[in-house]
Coordinates of N, CA and C in Angstrom, one line a residue:
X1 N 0.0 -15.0 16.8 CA 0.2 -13.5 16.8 C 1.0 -13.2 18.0
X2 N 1.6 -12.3 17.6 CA 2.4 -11.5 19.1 C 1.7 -10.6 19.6
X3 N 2.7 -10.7 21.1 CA 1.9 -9.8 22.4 C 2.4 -8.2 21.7
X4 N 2.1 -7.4 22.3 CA 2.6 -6.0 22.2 C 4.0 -5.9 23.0
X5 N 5.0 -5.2 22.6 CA 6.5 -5.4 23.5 C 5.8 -3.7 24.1
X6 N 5.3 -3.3 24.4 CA 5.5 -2.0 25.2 C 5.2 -2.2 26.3
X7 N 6.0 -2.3 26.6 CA 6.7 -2.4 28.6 C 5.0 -1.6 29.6
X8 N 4.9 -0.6 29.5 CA 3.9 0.0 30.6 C 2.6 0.2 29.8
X9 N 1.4 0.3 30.5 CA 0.1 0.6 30.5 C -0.2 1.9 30.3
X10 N 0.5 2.9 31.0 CA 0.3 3.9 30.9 C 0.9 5.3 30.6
X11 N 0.3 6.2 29.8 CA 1.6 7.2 29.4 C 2.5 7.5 30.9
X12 N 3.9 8.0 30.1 CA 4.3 8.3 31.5 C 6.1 8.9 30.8
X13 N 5.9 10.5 31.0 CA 6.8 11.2 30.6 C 8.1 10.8 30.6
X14 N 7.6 10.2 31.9 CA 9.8 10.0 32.8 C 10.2 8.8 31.7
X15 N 9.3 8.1 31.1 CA 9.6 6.9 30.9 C 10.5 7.2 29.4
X16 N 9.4 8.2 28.7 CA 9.8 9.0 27.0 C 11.0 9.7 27.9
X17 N 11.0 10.5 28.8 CA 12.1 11.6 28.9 C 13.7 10.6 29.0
X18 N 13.3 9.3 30.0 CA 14.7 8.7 30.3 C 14.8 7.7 28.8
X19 N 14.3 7.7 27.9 CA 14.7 7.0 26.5 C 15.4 8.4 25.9
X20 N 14.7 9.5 25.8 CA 15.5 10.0 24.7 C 17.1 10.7 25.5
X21 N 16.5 10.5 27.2 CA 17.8 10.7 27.4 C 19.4 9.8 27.5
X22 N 18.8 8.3 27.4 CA 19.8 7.2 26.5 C 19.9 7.6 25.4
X23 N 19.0 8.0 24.4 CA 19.7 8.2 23.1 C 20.6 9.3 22.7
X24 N 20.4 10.1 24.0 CA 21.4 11.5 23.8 C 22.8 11.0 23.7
X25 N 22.4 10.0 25.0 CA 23.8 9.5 25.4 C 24.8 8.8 24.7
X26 N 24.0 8.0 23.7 CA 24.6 7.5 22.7 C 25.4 8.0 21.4
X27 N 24.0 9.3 21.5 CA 25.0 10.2 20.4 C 26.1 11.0 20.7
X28 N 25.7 11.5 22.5 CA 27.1 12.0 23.2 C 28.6 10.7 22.4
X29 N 28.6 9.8 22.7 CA 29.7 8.8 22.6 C 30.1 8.3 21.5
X30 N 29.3 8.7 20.1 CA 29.3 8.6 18.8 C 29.7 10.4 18.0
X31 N 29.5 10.8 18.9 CA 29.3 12.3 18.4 C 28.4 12.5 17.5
X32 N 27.6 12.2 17.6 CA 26.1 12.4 16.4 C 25.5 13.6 16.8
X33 N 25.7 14.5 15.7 CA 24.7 15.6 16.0 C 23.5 15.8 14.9
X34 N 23.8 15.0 13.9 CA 22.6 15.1 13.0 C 21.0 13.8 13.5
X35 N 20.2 13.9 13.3 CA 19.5 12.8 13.6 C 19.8 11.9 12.8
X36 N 20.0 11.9 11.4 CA 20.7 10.6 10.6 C 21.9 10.0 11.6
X37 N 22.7 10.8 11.9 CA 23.9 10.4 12.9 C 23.2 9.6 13.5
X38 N 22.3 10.4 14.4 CA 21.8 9.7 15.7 C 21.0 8.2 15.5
X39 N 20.4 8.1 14.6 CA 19.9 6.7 13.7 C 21.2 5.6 13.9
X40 N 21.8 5.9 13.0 CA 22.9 5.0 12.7 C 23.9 5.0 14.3
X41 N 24.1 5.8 15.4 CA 24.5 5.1 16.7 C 23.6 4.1 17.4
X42 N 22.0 4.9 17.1 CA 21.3 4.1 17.4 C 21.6 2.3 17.0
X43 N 21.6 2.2 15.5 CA 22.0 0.9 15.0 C 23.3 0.4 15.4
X44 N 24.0 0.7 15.7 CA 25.5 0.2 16.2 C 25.3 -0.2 17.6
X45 N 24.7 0.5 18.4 CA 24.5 0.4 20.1 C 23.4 -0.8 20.0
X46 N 22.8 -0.7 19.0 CA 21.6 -2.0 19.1 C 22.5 -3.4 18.5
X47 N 23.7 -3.1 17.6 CA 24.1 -4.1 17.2 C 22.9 -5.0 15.7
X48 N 22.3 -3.9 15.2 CA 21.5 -4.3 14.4 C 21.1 -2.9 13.4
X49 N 21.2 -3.0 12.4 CA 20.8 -2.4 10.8 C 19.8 -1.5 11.3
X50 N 19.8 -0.5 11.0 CA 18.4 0.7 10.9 C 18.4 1.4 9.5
X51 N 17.8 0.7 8.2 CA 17.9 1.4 6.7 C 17.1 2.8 7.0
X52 N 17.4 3.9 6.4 CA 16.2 4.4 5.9 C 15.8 4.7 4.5
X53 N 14.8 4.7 4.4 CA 14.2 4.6 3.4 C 13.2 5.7 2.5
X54 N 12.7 5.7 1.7 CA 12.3 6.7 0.4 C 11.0 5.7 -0.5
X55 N 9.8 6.2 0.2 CA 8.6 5.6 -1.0 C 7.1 6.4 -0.9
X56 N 6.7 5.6 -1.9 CA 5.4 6.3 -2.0 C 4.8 5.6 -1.3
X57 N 3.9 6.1 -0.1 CA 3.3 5.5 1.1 C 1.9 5.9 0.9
X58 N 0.6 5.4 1.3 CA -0.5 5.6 1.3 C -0.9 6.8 1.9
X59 N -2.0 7.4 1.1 CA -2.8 8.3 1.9 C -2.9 8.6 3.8
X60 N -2.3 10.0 3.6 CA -2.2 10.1 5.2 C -1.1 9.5 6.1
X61 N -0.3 8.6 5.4 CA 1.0 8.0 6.2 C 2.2 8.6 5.8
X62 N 3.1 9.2 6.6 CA 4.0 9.6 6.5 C 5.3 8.8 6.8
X63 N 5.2 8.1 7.6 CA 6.6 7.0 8.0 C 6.0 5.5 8.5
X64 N 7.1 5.1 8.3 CA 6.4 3.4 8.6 C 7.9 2.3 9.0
X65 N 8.0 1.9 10.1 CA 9.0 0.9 10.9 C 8.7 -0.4 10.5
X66 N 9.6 -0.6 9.3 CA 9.1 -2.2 9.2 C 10.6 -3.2 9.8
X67 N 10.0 -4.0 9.9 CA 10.8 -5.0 10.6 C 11.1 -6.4 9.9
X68 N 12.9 -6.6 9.5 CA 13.2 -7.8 9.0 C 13.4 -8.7 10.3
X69 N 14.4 -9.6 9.8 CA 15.2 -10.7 10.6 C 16.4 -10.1 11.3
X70 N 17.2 -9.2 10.3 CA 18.6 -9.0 10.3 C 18.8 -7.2 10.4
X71 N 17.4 -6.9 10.3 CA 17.5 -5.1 10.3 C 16.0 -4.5 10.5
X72 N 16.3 -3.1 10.9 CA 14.6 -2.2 10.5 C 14.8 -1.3 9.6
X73 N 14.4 -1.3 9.0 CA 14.1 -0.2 7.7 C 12.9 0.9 7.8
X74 N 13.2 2.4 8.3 CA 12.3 3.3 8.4 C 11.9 3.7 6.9
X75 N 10.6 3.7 6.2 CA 10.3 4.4 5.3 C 9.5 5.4 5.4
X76 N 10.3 6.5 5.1 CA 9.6 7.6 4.7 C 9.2 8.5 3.9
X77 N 8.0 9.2 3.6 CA 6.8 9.2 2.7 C 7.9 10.4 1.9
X78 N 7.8 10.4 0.2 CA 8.9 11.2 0.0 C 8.6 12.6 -0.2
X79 N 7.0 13.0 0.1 CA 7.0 14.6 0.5 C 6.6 14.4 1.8
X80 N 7.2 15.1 2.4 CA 6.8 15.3 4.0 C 7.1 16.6 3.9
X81 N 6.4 17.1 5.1 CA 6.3 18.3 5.4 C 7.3 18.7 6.6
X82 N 7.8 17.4 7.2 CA 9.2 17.6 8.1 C 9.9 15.9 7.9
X83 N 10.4 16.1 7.4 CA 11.5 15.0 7.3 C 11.9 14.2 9.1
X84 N 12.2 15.4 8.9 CA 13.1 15.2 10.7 C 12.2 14.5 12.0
X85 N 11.1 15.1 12.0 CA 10.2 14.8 13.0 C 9.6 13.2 13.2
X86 N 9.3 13.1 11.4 CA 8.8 11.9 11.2 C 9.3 10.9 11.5
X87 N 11.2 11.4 10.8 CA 12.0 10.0 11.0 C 12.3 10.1 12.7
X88 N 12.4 11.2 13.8 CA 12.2 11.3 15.1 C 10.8 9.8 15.7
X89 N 10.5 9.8 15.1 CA 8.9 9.3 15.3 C 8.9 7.8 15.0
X90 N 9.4 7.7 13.9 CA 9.6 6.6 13.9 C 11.0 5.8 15.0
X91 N 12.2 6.3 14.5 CA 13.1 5.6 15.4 C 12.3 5.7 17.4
X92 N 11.5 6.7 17.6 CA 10.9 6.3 18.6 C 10.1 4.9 19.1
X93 N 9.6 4.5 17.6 CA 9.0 3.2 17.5 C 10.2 2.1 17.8
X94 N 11.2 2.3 17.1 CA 12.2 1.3 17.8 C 12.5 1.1 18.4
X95 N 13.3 2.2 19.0 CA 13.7 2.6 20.9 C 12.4 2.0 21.8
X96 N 11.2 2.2 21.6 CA 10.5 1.6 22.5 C 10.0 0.1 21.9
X97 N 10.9 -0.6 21.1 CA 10.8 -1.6 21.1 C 9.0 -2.2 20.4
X98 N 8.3 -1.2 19.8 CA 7.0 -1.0 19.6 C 6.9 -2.2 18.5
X99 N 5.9 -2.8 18.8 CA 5.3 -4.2 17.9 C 4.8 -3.0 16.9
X100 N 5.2 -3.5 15.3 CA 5.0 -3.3 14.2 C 4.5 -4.3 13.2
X101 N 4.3 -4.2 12.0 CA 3.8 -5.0 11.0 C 5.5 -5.6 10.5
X102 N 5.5 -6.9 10.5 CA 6.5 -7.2 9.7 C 6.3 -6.9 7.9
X103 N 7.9 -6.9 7.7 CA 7.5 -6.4 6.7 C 7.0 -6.6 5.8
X104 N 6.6 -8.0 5.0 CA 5.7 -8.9 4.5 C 4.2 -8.2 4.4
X105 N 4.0 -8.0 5.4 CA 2.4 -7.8 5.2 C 1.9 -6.0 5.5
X106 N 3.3 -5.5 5.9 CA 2.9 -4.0 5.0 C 3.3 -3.8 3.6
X107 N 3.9 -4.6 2.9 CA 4.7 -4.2 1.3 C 3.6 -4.8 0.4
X108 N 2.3 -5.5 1.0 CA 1.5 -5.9 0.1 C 0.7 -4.7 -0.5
X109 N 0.0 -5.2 -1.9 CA -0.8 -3.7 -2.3 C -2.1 -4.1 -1.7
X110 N -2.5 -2.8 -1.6 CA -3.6 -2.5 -1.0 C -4.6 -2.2 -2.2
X111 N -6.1 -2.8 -1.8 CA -6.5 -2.3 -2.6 C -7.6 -1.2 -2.4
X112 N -8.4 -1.1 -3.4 CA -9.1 0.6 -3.0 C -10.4 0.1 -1.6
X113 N -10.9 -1.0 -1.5 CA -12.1 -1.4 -0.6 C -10.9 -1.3 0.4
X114 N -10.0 -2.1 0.5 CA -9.0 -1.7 1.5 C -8.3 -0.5 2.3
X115 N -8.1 0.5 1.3 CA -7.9 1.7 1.5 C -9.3 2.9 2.1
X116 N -10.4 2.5 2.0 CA -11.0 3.0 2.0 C -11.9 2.2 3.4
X117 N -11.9 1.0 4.0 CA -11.8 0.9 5.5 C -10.7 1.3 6.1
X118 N -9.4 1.3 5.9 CA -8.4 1.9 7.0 C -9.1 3.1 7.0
X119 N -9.7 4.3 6.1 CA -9.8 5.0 6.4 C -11.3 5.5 7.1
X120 N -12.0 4.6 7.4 CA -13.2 4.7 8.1 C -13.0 5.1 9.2
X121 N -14.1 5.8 9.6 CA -14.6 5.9 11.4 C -13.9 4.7 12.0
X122 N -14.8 3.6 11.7 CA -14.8 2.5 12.2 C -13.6 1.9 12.5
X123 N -12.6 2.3 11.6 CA -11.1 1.3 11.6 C -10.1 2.8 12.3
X124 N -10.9 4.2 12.2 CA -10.4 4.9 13.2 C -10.1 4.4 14.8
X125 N -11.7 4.0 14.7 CA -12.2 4.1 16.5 C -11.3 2.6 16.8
X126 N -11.2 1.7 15.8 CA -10.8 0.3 16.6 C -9.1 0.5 17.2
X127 N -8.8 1.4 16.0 CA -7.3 2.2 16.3 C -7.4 3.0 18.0
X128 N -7.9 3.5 18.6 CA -7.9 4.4 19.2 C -8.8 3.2 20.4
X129 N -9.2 1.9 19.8 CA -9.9 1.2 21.5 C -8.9 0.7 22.0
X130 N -7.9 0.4 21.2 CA -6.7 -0.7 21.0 C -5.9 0.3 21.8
X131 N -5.8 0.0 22.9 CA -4.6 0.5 24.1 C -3.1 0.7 23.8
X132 N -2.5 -0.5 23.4 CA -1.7 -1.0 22.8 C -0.9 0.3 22.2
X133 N -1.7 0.4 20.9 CA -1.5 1.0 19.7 C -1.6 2.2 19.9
X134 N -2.5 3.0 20.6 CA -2.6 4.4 21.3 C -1.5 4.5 22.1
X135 N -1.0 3.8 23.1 CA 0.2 4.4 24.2 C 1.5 4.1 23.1
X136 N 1.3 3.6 22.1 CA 2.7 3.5 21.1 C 2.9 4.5 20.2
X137 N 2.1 5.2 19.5 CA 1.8 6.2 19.2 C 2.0 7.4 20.1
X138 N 1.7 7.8 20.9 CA 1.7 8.6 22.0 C 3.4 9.2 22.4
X139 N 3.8 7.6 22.8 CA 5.2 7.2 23.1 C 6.0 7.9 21.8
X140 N 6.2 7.3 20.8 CA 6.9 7.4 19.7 C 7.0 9.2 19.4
X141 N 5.4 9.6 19.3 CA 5.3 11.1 19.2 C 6.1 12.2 20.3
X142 N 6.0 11.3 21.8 CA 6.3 12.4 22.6 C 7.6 12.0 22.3
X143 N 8.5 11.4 22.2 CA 9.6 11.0 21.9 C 10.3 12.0 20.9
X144 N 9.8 11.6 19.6 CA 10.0 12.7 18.5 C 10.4 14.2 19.0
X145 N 9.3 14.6 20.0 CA 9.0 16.0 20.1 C 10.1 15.9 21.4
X146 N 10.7 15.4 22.1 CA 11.3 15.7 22.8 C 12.5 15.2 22.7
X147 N 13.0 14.6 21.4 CA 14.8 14.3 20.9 C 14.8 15.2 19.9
X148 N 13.6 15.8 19.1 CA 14.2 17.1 18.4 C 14.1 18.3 19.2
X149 N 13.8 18.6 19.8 CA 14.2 19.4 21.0 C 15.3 19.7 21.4
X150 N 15.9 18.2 22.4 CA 17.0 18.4 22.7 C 18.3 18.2 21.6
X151 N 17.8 17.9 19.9 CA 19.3 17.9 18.8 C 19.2 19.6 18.8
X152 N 17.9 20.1 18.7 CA 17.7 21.7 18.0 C 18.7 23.0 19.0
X153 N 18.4 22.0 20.6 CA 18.8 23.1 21.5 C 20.4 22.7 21.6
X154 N 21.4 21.5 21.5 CA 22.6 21.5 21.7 C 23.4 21.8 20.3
X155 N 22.4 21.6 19.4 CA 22.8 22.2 18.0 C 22.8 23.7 17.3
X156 N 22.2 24.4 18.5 CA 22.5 25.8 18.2 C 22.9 26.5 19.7
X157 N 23.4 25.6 20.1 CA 24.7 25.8 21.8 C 25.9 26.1 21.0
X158 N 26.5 25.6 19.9 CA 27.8 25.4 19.7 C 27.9 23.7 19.2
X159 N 29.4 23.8 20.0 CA 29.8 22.2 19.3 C 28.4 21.2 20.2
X160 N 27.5 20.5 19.5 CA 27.0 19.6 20.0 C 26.9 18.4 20.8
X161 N 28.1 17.9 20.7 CA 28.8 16.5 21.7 C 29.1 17.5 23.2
X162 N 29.9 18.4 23.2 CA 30.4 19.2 24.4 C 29.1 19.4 25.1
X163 N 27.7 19.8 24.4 CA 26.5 20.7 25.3 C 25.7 19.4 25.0
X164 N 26.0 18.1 24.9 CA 25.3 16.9 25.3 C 25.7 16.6 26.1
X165 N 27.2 17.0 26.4 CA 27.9 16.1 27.7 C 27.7 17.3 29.2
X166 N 27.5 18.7 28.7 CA 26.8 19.3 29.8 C 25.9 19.2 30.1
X167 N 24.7 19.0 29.4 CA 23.1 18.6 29.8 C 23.4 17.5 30.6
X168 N 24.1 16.3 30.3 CA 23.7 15.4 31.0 C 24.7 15.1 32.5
X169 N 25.5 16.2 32.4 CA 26.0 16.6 33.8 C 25.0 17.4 34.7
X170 N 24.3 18.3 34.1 CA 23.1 18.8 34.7 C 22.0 18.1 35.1
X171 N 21.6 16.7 34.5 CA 20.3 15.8 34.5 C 19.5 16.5 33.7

């Protein structure tokens, strides 16, 4: 089994603020102003595939980062209640490099005894002892909430590339 790739122990803003402020930057130099855009610089700058994806996902899951050989493929749940945020949330899982389930062993079916411990207390609390998995979560979320932010605010500045490349004259 693999270690966790998330670099620090502890939450830490500057660390989410200076990722989504590389990702700005990338869509500064791609001119991406949609987050689809910004996905797909993302995959070019990585030199590596980012699908997205469309499925029926289990109870309570909205998005899910699975990981091939040759690409990542974000799936997302096909009612959501924000498209945008989710898929925000996940590509946050990539940018931070976040250990995920390869894809193999989230595409298996689940069955109902199985569905019904993920959803225990019990398989709550072991979620939430697991350090790991709490600061990746955390990461990914504050991420989300702070690259849709800054698409929403340069996206209703005007042309969006021009008020990316002023923000980041400003810091």
């Amino acid at each position: 089994m693999s270690e966790s790739k998330t670099q620090s122990s502890s939450r830490s803003y500057r660390r989410v603020a200076a990722a989504v402020d590389a990702v700005c930057a990338v869509a500064a130099d791609s001119d991406a102003t949609t987050l689809d855009e910004v996905v797909l610089a993302i995959a070019s700058e990585r030199h590596r595939e980012i699908e997205i994806a469309s499925a029926q996902l289990g109870p309570g899951v909205c998005g899910q980062r699975r990981f091939y050989p040759d690409r990542d493929v974000i799936v997302l749940a096909q009612s959501l209640p924000s498209r945008e945020h989710t898929l925000a949330h996940e590509l946050g899982h990539i940018v931070f490099n976040h250990e995920g389930a390869p894809a193999p062993e989230v595409t298996l079916e689940a069955s109902d005894d199985l569905i019904a411990y993920m959803l225990s207390q019990r398989a709550h609390q072991q979620i939430v002892d697991d350090g790991a998995d709490e600061l990746a979560e955390w990461e990914a979320e504050t991420f989300a909430a702070m690259l849709m932010t800054r698409l929403r605010v340069f996206n209703s500045r005007g042309a969006g590339v021009s008020v990316l490349r002023f923000d980041e004259a400003l810091g």
